[in-house]
Amino acid sequence: MRVIFSRVLKKNTYSFKLNTLRQMSLSKHLKIEYDQSENFPEENSPVVVQLAQDNNVLYSSYLVDNGVGVDRLSRKNVAKKHQRLLLENRKQNAIPLIVEKLLQGKDSYRVNSEDPDIEEEESYVNLPYTEVENISMEELKTNLKVVKEYDWGNTKFSLQEDIAKRMQAYDESLTELVKTQNDHKSQMRAEGIGLRQTMEDELGIDDVLEYGTCDQSIPLSNVPCGGCGALLHCQDYALPGFTPKEIFEGLNAGELRSVLCQRCYFLKHHNTALNVRVSPDVYQKLLEPIKEKKALVVVVVDLMDVPCSIWPDLIDILGTRRPVVVVGNKVDLFPADDVNHLQRIKESFKAAIDKTSLGRCNIKHIALVSAVTGFGIESLITSIQTSWGTKGDIYLVGCTNSGKSTLFNAFLGSDMCKTKASYLIRRATTSPWPGTTLNMLKFPLLRASHSRLYERRQRLLEQNRKQEKVKEYTNDVGLATLAGHIGRTFVVKEPEEKMDSFSLNSSKHPGNSIKIMGINESHKDYANSKWCYDTPGTVQPDQIINLLTHEELMKVLPRRLIRPQTFSLTSSKTLFIGGLARLDLLYCPSSVRFTVFAAAKIPITIVKTASASLFYSQYLGTKVLGVPAGGEERLQLWPALASCDLRMTSLNSKECCGDIVLSTAGWVAVNTLEDQVIELRAWTPGGRGIYLRTPSMLPRVVNLRGRRLKNSPAHKSHKLLIPGSNE
């Protein structure tokens, strides 16, 4: 009996190993995880298989990302491979249980330890950019100069008692932190501080890491901030609910209940508001005090969302006589389409401005910058100091997510700010914003005398060695990204100040405490100073950014240079940019090239127009469209798509005739043969943010496309051109 049993065992073992290897190989190719303990019926095929078998789907980046080729033969083979997997799965289930146990080990038979009696944490849809500060204009009129404490009960989070408990727990934890420096949170902070200190010493990035680091690999929590209701995370400084990694990492849901986001923390303990968003209904009235002051207004515009990121009624706030500087931010996300591409971007930007109320303002200068990489900042500062100097205050104005706060921080570490004050002012600087009960950030402007301007010019001439503008191609996104350096001409020794036990960067000073940031405005050095203010932001009515959850924002908002994708379509074809936008090609005598500018994480799908509505309703909320993402509760808050008809006339086959702007989703550059009429229909949620932008921002980008893939509307990846100079 022993010999017979061993032979059977050996035979079954070999069969099991062979079937397992086959299944692993096929699953790896399809990138589909199959449950080896179940027998899948054909009607429950994975989404990849269903999508590959749909003849109405002409192209899907979701299929490409999951290992399926773009040609029809590859897609047909997916169904065959799936059938083979089902057959192998049935064969595997016939193997005796004792054989599986011997081969896989005891670990594969662990009992699920989840307790069914434990209630799952309640989940809800969190839209961080819909959270705004409720400001009563009637109250402001009667009490303009009184700075009140922040009203912590005024929140849209419905569980007021739960918020009160979190706030009480937070206060108790802070008290405990002051008394005892050796508790769990202090140790955790010290570990993070030690790592940051090493980075600061080696890389010299003290200003960036002064308030904690972010880490996109750490997932979003399900715990809302007790102050504003945004879900806590440490993924991005700019998104609501941000908490430094040094505090966030390692805390469970119970411990996070006693933590505030960084913005609410500064609001409570430093009486300062960071990245405040106000309701569109009061935004115009909120900025009215600027009318009564002699000031320069710097309007910050998101180049990725032009003209949707330009407030439509700015002319009523700024007037026609006040000097205005328009700054197009995030130019580092634009790939170069040819030499002098910045000039073409500026021309398209100016044309878009002229079509809005901002075009009637007294615009003195238009600049393209990147507040993140530093590109163009020094040139912008030189222009402001030369033309304006310190004639009056400077106000940074712009919509949410345009980059005002990032630009403010860039100015703070440059020759715009008084040298002594730059060491004392960080995000924790307090200053009353005129006409509101909130405190806005500000710093004193450096008086730009002739001698100082001369010294500054000499430093920049030495620093900026422009490269020749030659065409060089690369696959390295970093080399193709515009970047610059922000320096200081005048440097003095950093003064010693008071200590703040709540700061993260406590390893630099004895006793785990560092200096309190802030200046005395009545001091003789600042009494007669002019100031640069950061103002509240709001969401433009045409934007869809306030419809997105935190998870969706991380997919939609690009963080690095965009690599365009080109598709060749004929009439009656439809292009989807995730679930955010839809573009139908209604009619054109010849094929049309669509070059899509969108974040890399947004799936692109091309289908037949006749089945586009059915496709959208079938895959909305799934990974095929990517955004929106979530269950039925999330989709109930998602508006239906509304359309707008557009008509374009092509210029020539070498340049795009215009851009179809699709709000936060991105834009599509259109190109075809000369003198062709193109009929289009664009769709977005609620019909928001659909614009025809001419001239195109990057008209020659279509020439950098790769060759067209066989039996597919898609082209190979675009070439990346190395920019010719740093400024």
XYZ file of C-alpha atoms in Angstrom:
727
model
C 0.000 0.000 0.000
C 2.846 2.380 0.743
C 4.334 1.923 -2.775
C 0.977 2.435 -4.508
C 0.206 5.555 -2.462
C 3.575 7.103 -3.172
C 3.197 6.569 -6.924
C -0.231 8.200 -6.918
C 1.093 11.013 -4.812
C 4.016 11.525 -7.161
C 1.737 11.542 -10.204
C -0.722 13.988 -8.626
C 2.135 16.143 -7.423
C 3.557 16.424 -10.924
C 0.129 17.197 -12.373
C -0.529 19.861 -9.750
C 2.827 21.537 -10.305
C 2.346 21.559 -14.088
C -1.161 23.034 -13.854
C -0.023 25.620 -11.319
C 2.871 26.763 -13.517
C 0.573 27.082 -16.532
C -1.954 29.092 -14.581
C 0.707 31.365 -13.081
C 2.141 32.022 -16.550
C -1.240 32.885 -18.069
C -2.303 34.961 -15.088
C 0.975 36.870 -15.238
C 0.379 37.642 -18.914
C -3.161 38.878 -18.306
C -2.317 40.444 -14.924
C -5.551 38.934 -13.518
C -5.702 37.405 -10.055
C -7.768 34.209 -10.095
C -9.056 32.502 -6.990
C -7.729 28.964 -7.322
C -10.335 27.583 -4.958
C -13.339 28.547 -7.140
C -14.694 27.482 -10.505
C -15.428 30.597 -12.579
C -18.446 30.458 -14.878
C -18.056 32.182 -18.230
C -20.619 34.868 -17.465
C -18.448 36.131 -14.574
C -15.350 36.744 -16.692
C -12.922 39.431 -15.458
C -13.353 42.989 -16.764
C -10.210 42.651 -18.889
C -11.707 39.686 -20.755
C -15.086 41.373 -21.206
C -13.466 44.546 -22.508
C -11.192 42.647 -24.896
C -14.190 40.841 -26.421
C -16.187 44.055 -26.950
C -15.912 44.883 -30.670
C -17.180 48.426 -30.070
C -14.036 49.230 -28.044
C -11.330 50.252 -30.523
C -8.645 51.100 -27.947
C -8.313 51.028 -24.166
C -5.242 52.024 -22.166
C -6.675 49.868 -19.372
C -6.225 46.800 -21.585
C -2.687 47.866 -22.501
C -1.784 48.352 -18.842
C -3.059 44.843 -18.120
C -0.849 43.118 -20.685
C -3.264 42.935 -23.627
C -1.964 44.023 -27.039
C -3.709 46.733 -29.044
C -4.241 44.553 -32.142
C -7.382 42.456 -32.628
C -5.519 39.145 -32.650
C -4.104 39.770 -29.169
C -7.548 40.667 -27.877
C -9.076 37.519 -29.359
C -6.387 35.395 -27.736
C -7.359 36.820 -24.332
C -10.694 34.966 -24.447
C -8.969 31.716 -25.421
C -6.442 32.060 -22.628
C -9.219 32.788 -20.184
C -10.997 29.551 -21.222
C -7.756 27.643 -20.693
C -7.452 29.141 -17.233
C -10.977 27.998 -16.387
C -10.146 24.485 -17.576
C -6.921 24.397 -15.571
C -8.843 25.620 -12.546
C -11.350 22.771 -12.847
C -8.557 20.242 -13.146
C -6.824 21.623 -10.108
C -9.968 21.311 -8.000
C -9.945 17.559 -8.700
C -6.616 17.081 -6.899
C -7.023 15.382 -3.497
C -6.987 17.724 -0.543
C -4.094 15.861 1.083
C -1.926 16.593 -1.999
C -2.655 20.327 -1.899
C -1.900 20.412 1.796
C 1.456 18.696 1.341
C 2.440 20.913 -1.573
C 1.232 24.297 -0.391
C 1.954 23.890 3.313
C -0.118 24.660 6.360
C 0.034 28.432 5.801
C -2.374 28.129 2.870
C -5.059 26.706 5.158
C -5.141 29.405 7.775
C -8.596 30.201 8.996
C -9.781 33.733 8.341
C -9.181 35.559 11.608
C -11.628 38.390 10.899
C -14.252 38.585 13.596
C -17.749 38.771 12.038
C -19.033 40.552 15.129
C -16.725 43.528 14.572
C -18.576 46.285 12.777
C -16.865 47.703 9.734
C -15.941 51.359 9.870
C -18.549 53.519 8.176
C -17.316 54.904 4.883
C -18.562 58.018 3.152
C -17.664 60.027 0.094
C -15.238 62.829 0.923
C -14.940 65.690 -1.590
C -12.129 67.824 -0.111
C -12.428 70.773 -2.502
C -16.090 71.296 -1.650
C -15.142 72.244 1.915
C -15.170 76.044 2.166
C -14.973 78.616 4.949
C -18.412 80.024 5.781
C -17.889 83.782 6.033
C -20.725 86.157 6.877
C -20.252 89.394 4.932
C -22.782 91.213 7.126
C -20.675 90.420 10.185
C -17.552 91.653 8.424
C -19.130 95.018 7.644
C -19.805 95.691 11.323
C -16.523 94.340 12.658
C -13.823 94.633 10.002
C -10.759 94.991 12.222
C -11.544 92.381 14.869
C -9.652 89.122 14.504
C -11.770 86.389 16.025
C -10.875 82.872 16.960
C -11.786 80.185 14.468
C -15.259 78.711 14.973
C -14.547 75.008 15.341
C -18.251 74.148 15.523
C -18.899 75.633 12.077
C -18.204 72.522 10.005
C -20.063 70.473 7.453
C -19.298 67.238 9.270
C -22.611 66.124 10.726
C -21.413 64.330 13.872
C -20.842 67.359 16.081
C -20.448 65.331 19.251
C -17.796 63.177 17.662
C -15.905 66.276 16.576
C -16.035 67.653 20.110
C -14.598 64.403 21.461
C -11.775 64.492 18.928
C -10.983 68.092 19.786
C -10.966 67.291 23.491
C -8.725 64.285 22.923
C -6.406 66.408 20.786
C -6.105 69.056 23.490
C -5.361 66.398 26.078
C -2.721 64.806 23.871
C -1.027 68.189 23.356
C -0.997 68.804 27.085
C 0.502 65.399 27.614
C 3.095 66.153 24.935
C 4.203 69.279 26.759
C 4.497 67.454 30.096
C 6.192 64.317 28.816
C 8.643 64.207 25.933
C 9.159 60.441 26.024
C 5.702 59.187 25.122
C 4.867 57.201 21.997
C 4.160 60.137 19.699
C 7.269 62.021 20.735
C 9.423 59.000 19.945
C 7.735 58.589 16.589
C 8.254 62.241 15.764
C 11.881 62.079 16.838
C 12.512 59.198 14.419
C 11.001 61.159 11.540
C 12.860 64.300 12.550
C 16.168 62.478 12.568
C 15.601 61.328 8.984
C 14.581 64.800 7.872
C 17.537 66.371 9.631
C 19.906 64.150 7.654
C 18.151 65.112 4.413
C 18.298 68.799 5.286
C 22.009 68.658 6.090
C 22.846 66.736 2.907
C 20.436 68.305 0.420
C 19.956 71.766 1.881
C 16.159 71.721 1.618
C 15.291 73.073 5.011
C 12.475 75.325 3.779
C 10.654 72.489 2.023
C 10.770 70.087 4.956
C 10.226 72.583 7.761
C 6.657 71.437 8.224
C 6.942 67.722 7.649
C 7.292 65.457 4.647
C 4.720 63.791 2.398
C 4.658 60.203 1.148
C 2.290 59.061 -1.620
C 2.936 55.397 -0.846
C 1.081 55.641 2.483
C -2.661 55.168 1.808
C -5.372 57.633 2.729
C -7.038 57.108 6.108
C -10.797 56.879 6.734
C -10.595 59.265 9.696
C -11.827 62.843 9.084
C -10.083 65.860 10.559
C -11.992 67.159 13.558
C -11.734 70.724 12.290
C -12.623 70.651 8.595
C -13.881 67.105 7.951
C -11.313 66.263 5.226
C -9.867 62.744 5.426
C -6.415 62.701 7.018
C -3.451 61.705 4.833
C 0.226 62.454 4.240
C 0.274 62.164 0.438
C 0.321 65.754 -0.794
C 0.861 69.146 0.855
C -1.652 70.861 -1.415
C -4.635 68.588 -0.769
C -6.998 69.202 2.164
C -6.478 66.941 5.169
C -2.669 66.832 4.883
C -0.851 65.728 8.029
C 2.967 65.413 8.080
C 4.285 61.901 7.620
C 6.237 62.207 10.887
C 2.888 62.434 12.741
C 0.625 60.392 10.464
C 2.716 57.266 9.933
C 2.198 54.457 12.424
C -1.033 55.768 13.993
C -4.128 53.590 13.926
C -7.657 54.893 13.386
C -8.224 55.389 17.089
C -5.078 57.464 17.535
C -5.820 59.532 14.421
C -9.068 60.682 16.013
C -6.997 62.990 18.206
C -5.046 64.546 15.302
C -5.850 67.669 13.301
C -4.718 68.311 9.751
C -1.874 70.793 9.341
C -4.124 73.635 8.226
C -6.488 73.310 11.174
C -3.528 73.008 13.552
C -2.104 76.340 12.369
C -5.572 77.867 12.518
C -6.019 76.887 16.155
C -2.557 77.402 17.624
C -1.070 80.115 15.390
C -4.273 81.935 14.360
C -3.262 81.519 10.719
C -5.227 80.118 7.792
C -3.440 78.028 5.162
C -4.886 77.400 1.675
C -8.283 78.764 2.673
C -11.104 78.210 0.179
C -14.187 80.363 0.345
C -17.554 79.989 -1.317
C -17.858 81.436 -4.857
C -20.833 83.446 -3.620
C -18.660 85.592 -1.327
C -15.331 85.469 -3.185
C -15.846 88.727 -5.048
C -17.027 90.591 -1.937
C -14.149 89.148 0.042
C -11.567 90.758 -2.245
C -13.309 94.139 -2.469
C -10.993 95.801 0.125
C -8.231 95.677 -2.523
C -10.084 98.394 -4.423
C -9.330 100.911 -1.680
C -5.589 100.230 -1.540
C -2.675 101.190 -3.744
C -1.428 97.742 -4.628
C -0.111 95.475 -7.370
C -2.219 92.361 -7.987
C -0.521 89.160 -9.139
C -3.141 86.877 -10.714
C -1.993 83.238 -10.576
C -3.497 80.996 -13.275
C -3.177 77.222 -13.654
C -1.854 76.715 -17.195
C -3.205 73.169 -17.156
C -6.745 74.556 -16.859
C -6.898 77.715 -18.998
C -9.302 79.515 -19.110
C -11.231 77.554 -16.452
C -8.858 78.682 -13.669
C -9.468 82.400 -14.377
C -12.173 83.916 -12.175
C -14.802 85.314 -14.619
C -15.538 88.565 -12.725
C -12.005 89.732 -11.957
C -12.617 93.020 -13.762
C -15.163 93.959 -11.071
C -12.527 93.387 -8.368
C -9.425 94.830 -10.009
C -10.837 97.581 -12.215
C -9.192 98.902 -15.363
C -6.492 101.138 -13.836
C -4.842 98.962 -11.189
C -1.556 97.368 -12.374
C -1.839 93.603 -12.814
C 0.742 90.878 -13.399
C -0.615 87.595 -14.778
C 1.382 84.481 -13.872
C 0.821 81.223 -15.733
C 1.918 78.553 -13.257
C 2.842 74.856 -13.763
C 4.683 75.367 -17.062
C 7.015 72.539 -15.973
C 4.208 70.077 -16.817
C 4.281 71.082 -20.513
C 6.489 69.124 -22.927
C 8.439 71.141 -25.481
C 7.043 70.724 -29.008
C 9.873 72.633 -30.717
C 12.367 75.419 -30.054
C 10.725 78.624 -28.756
C 7.767 76.619 -27.451
C 7.430 78.976 -24.474
C 6.675 81.864 -26.817
C 3.833 79.913 -28.429
C 2.448 78.946 -25.012
C 2.493 82.615 -23.991
C 0.702 83.681 -27.204
C -2.048 81.104 -26.656
C -2.247 82.085 -22.977
C -2.612 85.775 -23.864
C -5.299 84.994 -26.448
C -7.256 83.033 -23.821
C -6.894 85.916 -21.336
C -8.211 88.430 -23.879
C -11.446 86.416 -24.178
C -12.130 86.786 -20.432
C -12.803 89.811 -18.243
C -9.162 89.692 -17.124
C -8.179 90.877 -20.608
C -9.764 94.296 -19.897
C -7.554 94.841 -16.852
C -4.364 96.909 -16.854
C -1.979 94.002 -17.474
C 1.651 95.084 -17.186
C 3.352 91.726 -17.586
C 2.593 88.082 -18.397
C 4.974 85.426 -17.062
C 5.263 81.639 -17.352
C 6.663 80.038 -14.221
C 6.821 76.861 -12.187
C 6.569 77.536 -8.487
C 7.587 73.908 -7.823
C 10.770 73.680 -9.922
C 11.633 77.391 -9.694
C 11.549 78.004 -13.443
C 10.890 81.663 -14.344
C 10.629 82.844 -10.715
C 13.790 84.961 -10.808
C 12.708 86.677 -14.045
C 9.287 87.382 -12.534
C 10.872 88.911 -9.409
C 13.139 91.109 -11.530
C 10.151 92.353 -13.520
C 8.132 93.162 -10.371
C 11.005 94.897 -8.605
C 11.919 96.960 -11.659
C 8.402 98.136 -12.519
C 6.746 98.232 -9.087
C 9.366 98.050 -6.326
C 7.721 99.063 -3.039
C 5.147 101.578 -4.285
C 2.501 99.568 -2.443
C 1.458 96.131 -1.250
C 1.300 93.055 -3.477
C -1.642 90.626 -3.453
C -1.570 87.083 -4.837
C -5.009 86.258 -6.272
C -6.208 83.083 -7.960
C -8.500 80.084 -7.939
C -8.012 76.959 -5.855
C -5.125 74.713 -6.940
C -3.563 77.438 -9.104
C -0.408 77.414 -6.950
C -0.719 80.694 -5.006
C 0.658 79.298 -1.751
C 3.557 77.574 -3.534
C 4.410 80.832 -5.301
C 4.119 82.689 -1.997
C 6.660 80.328 -0.415
C 8.957 80.758 -3.438
C 8.812 84.562 -3.052
C 9.432 84.193 0.667
C 12.820 82.550 0.084
C 13.911 85.000 -2.590
C 14.981 88.635 -2.956
C 11.321 89.687 -2.733
C 11.337 89.353 1.060
C 13.371 91.350 3.553
C 16.388 89.292 4.467
C 15.896 89.241 8.246
C 12.181 88.518 7.971
C 12.696 85.553 5.657
C 14.302 83.627 8.516
C 11.380 84.363 10.836
C 8.393 83.994 8.527
C 7.171 80.580 7.498
C 3.692 79.211 7.152
C 3.037 80.097 10.783
C 3.207 83.873 10.240
C 0.072 85.685 11.398
C -1.331 88.846 9.901
C -4.902 90.187 9.687
C -6.367 90.031 6.177
C -8.286 93.307 5.672
C -12.036 92.891 5.649
C -12.271 89.326 6.984
C -12.093 87.456 10.247
C -9.430 85.109 8.877
C -5.686 85.632 9.118
C -3.743 85.467 5.887
C -0.056 85.011 5.245
C 2.170 87.963 4.415
C 5.809 89.002 4.384
C 7.544 92.423 4.164
C 8.871 93.401 0.742
C 12.538 94.178 0.229
C 13.133 97.752 -0.968
C 14.747 97.346 -4.363
C 17.244 100.229 -4.548
C 19.432 100.775 -7.610
C 22.474 99.293 -5.878
C 20.546 96.212 -4.820
C 19.116 95.728 -8.299
C 22.643 95.974 -9.723
C 23.977 93.346 -7.313
C 21.035 91.116 -8.138
C 21.621 91.445 -11.887
C 25.262 90.507 -11.436
C 24.310 87.384 -9.475
C 21.782 86.291 -12.103
C 24.212 86.882 -14.972
C 26.711 84.679 -13.229
C 24.101 82.044 -12.455
C 22.256 81.886 -15.778
C 24.397 80.407 -18.509
C 21.909 79.837 -21.289
C 22.283 76.809 -23.483
C 21.993 76.864 -27.245
C 18.552 76.011 -28.556
C 19.190 72.769 -30.395
C 16.884 69.813 -30.873
C 17.838 66.995 -28.558
C 15.458 64.149 -27.737
C 15.316 62.010 -24.642
C 13.161 59.438 -22.846
C 14.062 60.883 -19.455
C 11.159 62.979 -18.152
C 13.492 64.757 -15.732
C 15.732 66.067 -18.509
C 12.720 67.325 -20.469
C 11.295 69.247 -17.482
C 11.832 72.985 -17.175
C 13.657 73.902 -13.970
C 15.307 76.924 -12.398
C 17.098 78.021 -9.252
C 15.795 80.550 -6.725
C 18.636 82.233 -4.851
C 19.260 85.174 -2.543
C 21.568 88.090 -3.233
C 21.660 89.397 0.330
C 22.292 86.962 3.184
C 22.593 87.733 6.879
C 23.145 85.561 9.925
C 19.980 83.847 11.099
C 18.810 85.422 14.379
C 17.923 83.460 17.474
C 14.269 83.473 18.453
C 11.836 81.961 20.917
C 11.020 78.276 20.967
C 7.865 76.409 19.946
C 7.308 72.960 21.444
C 4.710 72.060 18.775
C 7.046 72.239 15.789
C 8.092 69.062 13.995
C 11.672 70.140 13.454
C 12.687 69.824 17.090
C 15.959 67.957 16.609
C 17.833 71.141 15.742
C 17.579 72.620 19.207
C 18.075 71.396 22.718
C 15.041 70.337 24.678
C 13.154 69.167 21.560
C 11.899 72.670 20.763
C 12.600 75.222 18.037
C 12.039 78.899 17.476
C 8.580 80.426 17.165
C 8.073 81.822 13.678
C 6.809 85.388 13.372
C 7.827 89.031 13.517
C 6.788 92.122 15.430
C 5.132 94.379 12.879
C 5.558 97.454 15.097
C 9.345 97.020 15.095
C 11.216 99.871 13.424
C 12.480 97.512 10.688
C 8.918 96.677 9.564
C 6.800 99.652 10.657
C 6.885 101.338 7.232
C 7.164 98.170 5.155
C 5.029 97.186 2.198
C 3.725 93.620 2.273
C 3.031 90.684 -0.019
C -0.250 88.924 0.850
C -1.565 85.470 0.029
C -5.355 85.579 -0.386
C -8.121 82.962 -0.151
C -8.963 80.867 -3.196
C -12.184 79.506 -4.588
C -13.359 77.037 -7.219
C -14.368 78.604 -10.513
C -17.938 77.584 -11.482
C -16.635 75.946 -14.685
C -14.184 73.644 -12.879
C -14.970 70.073 -11.838
C -12.213 69.780 -9.226
C -14.765 70.128 -6.420
C -16.560 67.012 -7.704
C -13.564 64.748 -7.078
C -12.618 62.699 -4.036
C -9.091 62.548 -2.626
C -8.385 59.252 -4.400
C -9.574 60.720 -7.707
C -7.564 63.920 -7.262
C -4.368 61.877 -6.917
C -5.096 60.404 -10.363
C -6.335 63.526 -12.117
C -3.844 66.202 -10.990
C -0.503 65.631 -12.770
C 2.650 65.812 -10.664
C 5.264 65.524 -13.416
C 5.743 66.424 -17.077
C 2.880 65.165 -19.254
C 3.709 62.758 -22.061
C 1.046 63.338 -24.745
C -0.793 60.506 -26.507
C -1.907 60.795 -30.147
C -4.817 58.886 -31.738
C -6.035 58.912 -35.343
C -9.846 58.797 -35.548
C -12.442 58.904 -38.286
C -16.028 60.143 -38.136
C -18.441 58.488 -35.671
C -15.672 57.657 -33.175
C -15.566 58.745 -29.525
C -12.647 59.351 -27.164
C -13.070 59.068 -23.373
C -10.657 60.676 -20.885
C -11.470 58.499 -17.905
C -15.054 59.162 -16.888
C -14.349 62.913 -16.770
C -14.794 63.841 -20.414
C -16.029 62.524 -23.741
C -15.201 63.848 -27.211
C -17.213 62.757 -30.269
C -15.899 63.240 -33.818
C -19.156 63.871 -35.657
C -17.804 64.641 -39.104
C -14.579 65.266 -41.004
C -13.750 64.269 -44.610
C -10.410 62.802 -43.512
C -9.060 61.212 -40.349
C -8.311 63.522 -37.410
C -5.423 63.280 -34.975
C -6.329 63.860 -31.336
C -3.331 64.561 -29.067
C -4.446 64.097 -25.464
C -2.851 66.032 -22.583
C -3.933 64.398 -19.330
C -2.416 62.801 -16.245
C -0.802 59.419 -16.876
C -3.113 57.674 -14.393
C -6.297 58.566 -16.291
C -7.330 55.759 -18.706
C -7.967 56.663 -22.349
C -10.648 54.715 -24.253
C -11.835 54.934 -27.872
C -15.186 53.434 -28.897
C -17.749 53.726 -31.662
C -19.994 56.727 -31.080
C -23.155 54.638 -31.483
C -22.257 52.600 -28.391
C -20.539 55.381 -26.376
C -23.466 56.047 -24.030
C -23.913 52.336 -23.277
C -20.177 51.929 -22.694
C -20.107 54.886 -20.279
C -23.058 53.660 -18.227
C -21.656 50.112 -18.120
C -18.125 50.940 -16.953
C -18.670 54.141 -14.933
C -17.184 53.657 -11.474
C -14.865 50.818 -12.572
C -11.124 50.746 -13.244
C -11.809 50.844 -16.994
C -12.687 54.549 -16.751
C -10.721 55.127 -13.554
C -12.503 58.323 -12.461
C -14.921 58.516 -10.731
C -14.010 55.615 -8.472
C -16.330 54.117 -5.879
C -19.594 52.351 -5.279
C -23.188 53.362 -5.751
C -22.975 56.034 -3.048
C -20.159 57.742 -4.951
C -21.887 57.521 -8.322
C -25.066 59.068 -6.937
C -23.087 62.295 -6.393
C -21.626 62.260 -9.922
C -23.449 64.598 -12.381
C -24.605 63.335 -15.756
C -22.585 64.309 -18.815
C -23.807 67.319 -20.798
C -22.624 68.256 -24.297
C -21.497 71.254 -26.312
C -21.083 71.299 -30.137
C -17.861 72.737 -31.585
C -16.613 73.459 -35.105
C -12.986 73.895 -36.185
C -11.149 74.531 -39.463
C -7.703 72.998 -39.821
C -4.625 75.061 -40.680
C -2.190 72.527 -42.101
C -1.052 68.980 -41.471
C 2.003 70.106 -39.473
C 0.243 72.152 -36.779
C -2.767 71.702 -34.511
C -5.607 74.093 -35.298
C -6.751 74.421 -31.684
C -7.312 72.820 -28.291
C -10.530 71.376 -26.853
C -10.320 72.281 -23.149
C -12.157 69.817 -20.892
C -11.846 71.509 -17.507
C -9.789 69.576 -14.917
C -9.561 66.503 -17.189
C -7.024 68.187 -19.488
C -7.256 69.136 -23.153
C -7.089 67.641 -26.651
C -5.090 69.228 -29.489
C -6.725 68.671 -32.915
C -4.868 68.196 -36.209
C -5.805 67.063 -39.728
C -5.207 67.980 -43.385
C -5.308 71.579 -44.567
C -8.646 73.434 -44.846
C -10.766 70.633 -43.421
C -13.936 71.368 -41.412
C -14.162 69.353 -38.178
C -17.479 68.884 -36.352
C -17.094 67.868 -32.693
C -19.261 67.313 -29.632
C -17.643 67.549 -26.202
C -19.131 66.181 -22.965
C -18.214 66.868 -19.320
C -20.098 66.481 -15.991
C -22.830 69.083 -16.127
C -21.245 70.555 -19.269
C -18.623 72.366 -17.187
C -15.432 73.836 -18.581
C -15.765 73.121 -22.325
C -13.811 75.657 -24.369
C -12.336 75.926 -27.854
C -8.871 77.456 -27.367
C -7.105 78.985 -30.364
C -4.259 79.130 -31.113
C -3.146 75.819 -29.659
C -0.678 75.988 -26.774
C 1.593 73.331 -28.296
C 0.648 73.335 -32.008
C 3.668 71.336 -33.224
C 3.476 68.552 -30.664
C 1.728 66.290 -33.195
C 4.995 66.076 -35.160
C 6.674 64.320 -32.222
C 4.235 61.390 -32.250
C 5.511 57.876 -32.813
C 4.401 55.728 -35.720
C 0.841 54.432 -35.748
C 0.377 50.969 -34.290
C -0.947 48.316 -36.651
C -4.733 47.757 -36.519
C -5.091 50.408 -33.814
C -5.998 54.119 -33.676
C -3.114 54.722 -31.233
C 0.370 55.952 -32.026
C 3.569 55.052 -30.226
C 4.856 57.277 -27.417
C 5.866 60.837 -28.204
C 9.473 61.964 -28.314
C 10.514 64.298 -25.527
C 12.469 67.384 -26.528
C 15.065 68.762 -24.114
C 14.353 72.485 -23.496
C 17.084 74.760 -24.785
C 17.524 76.967 -21.718
C 16.675 77.329 -18.058
C 14.954 80.707 -18.327
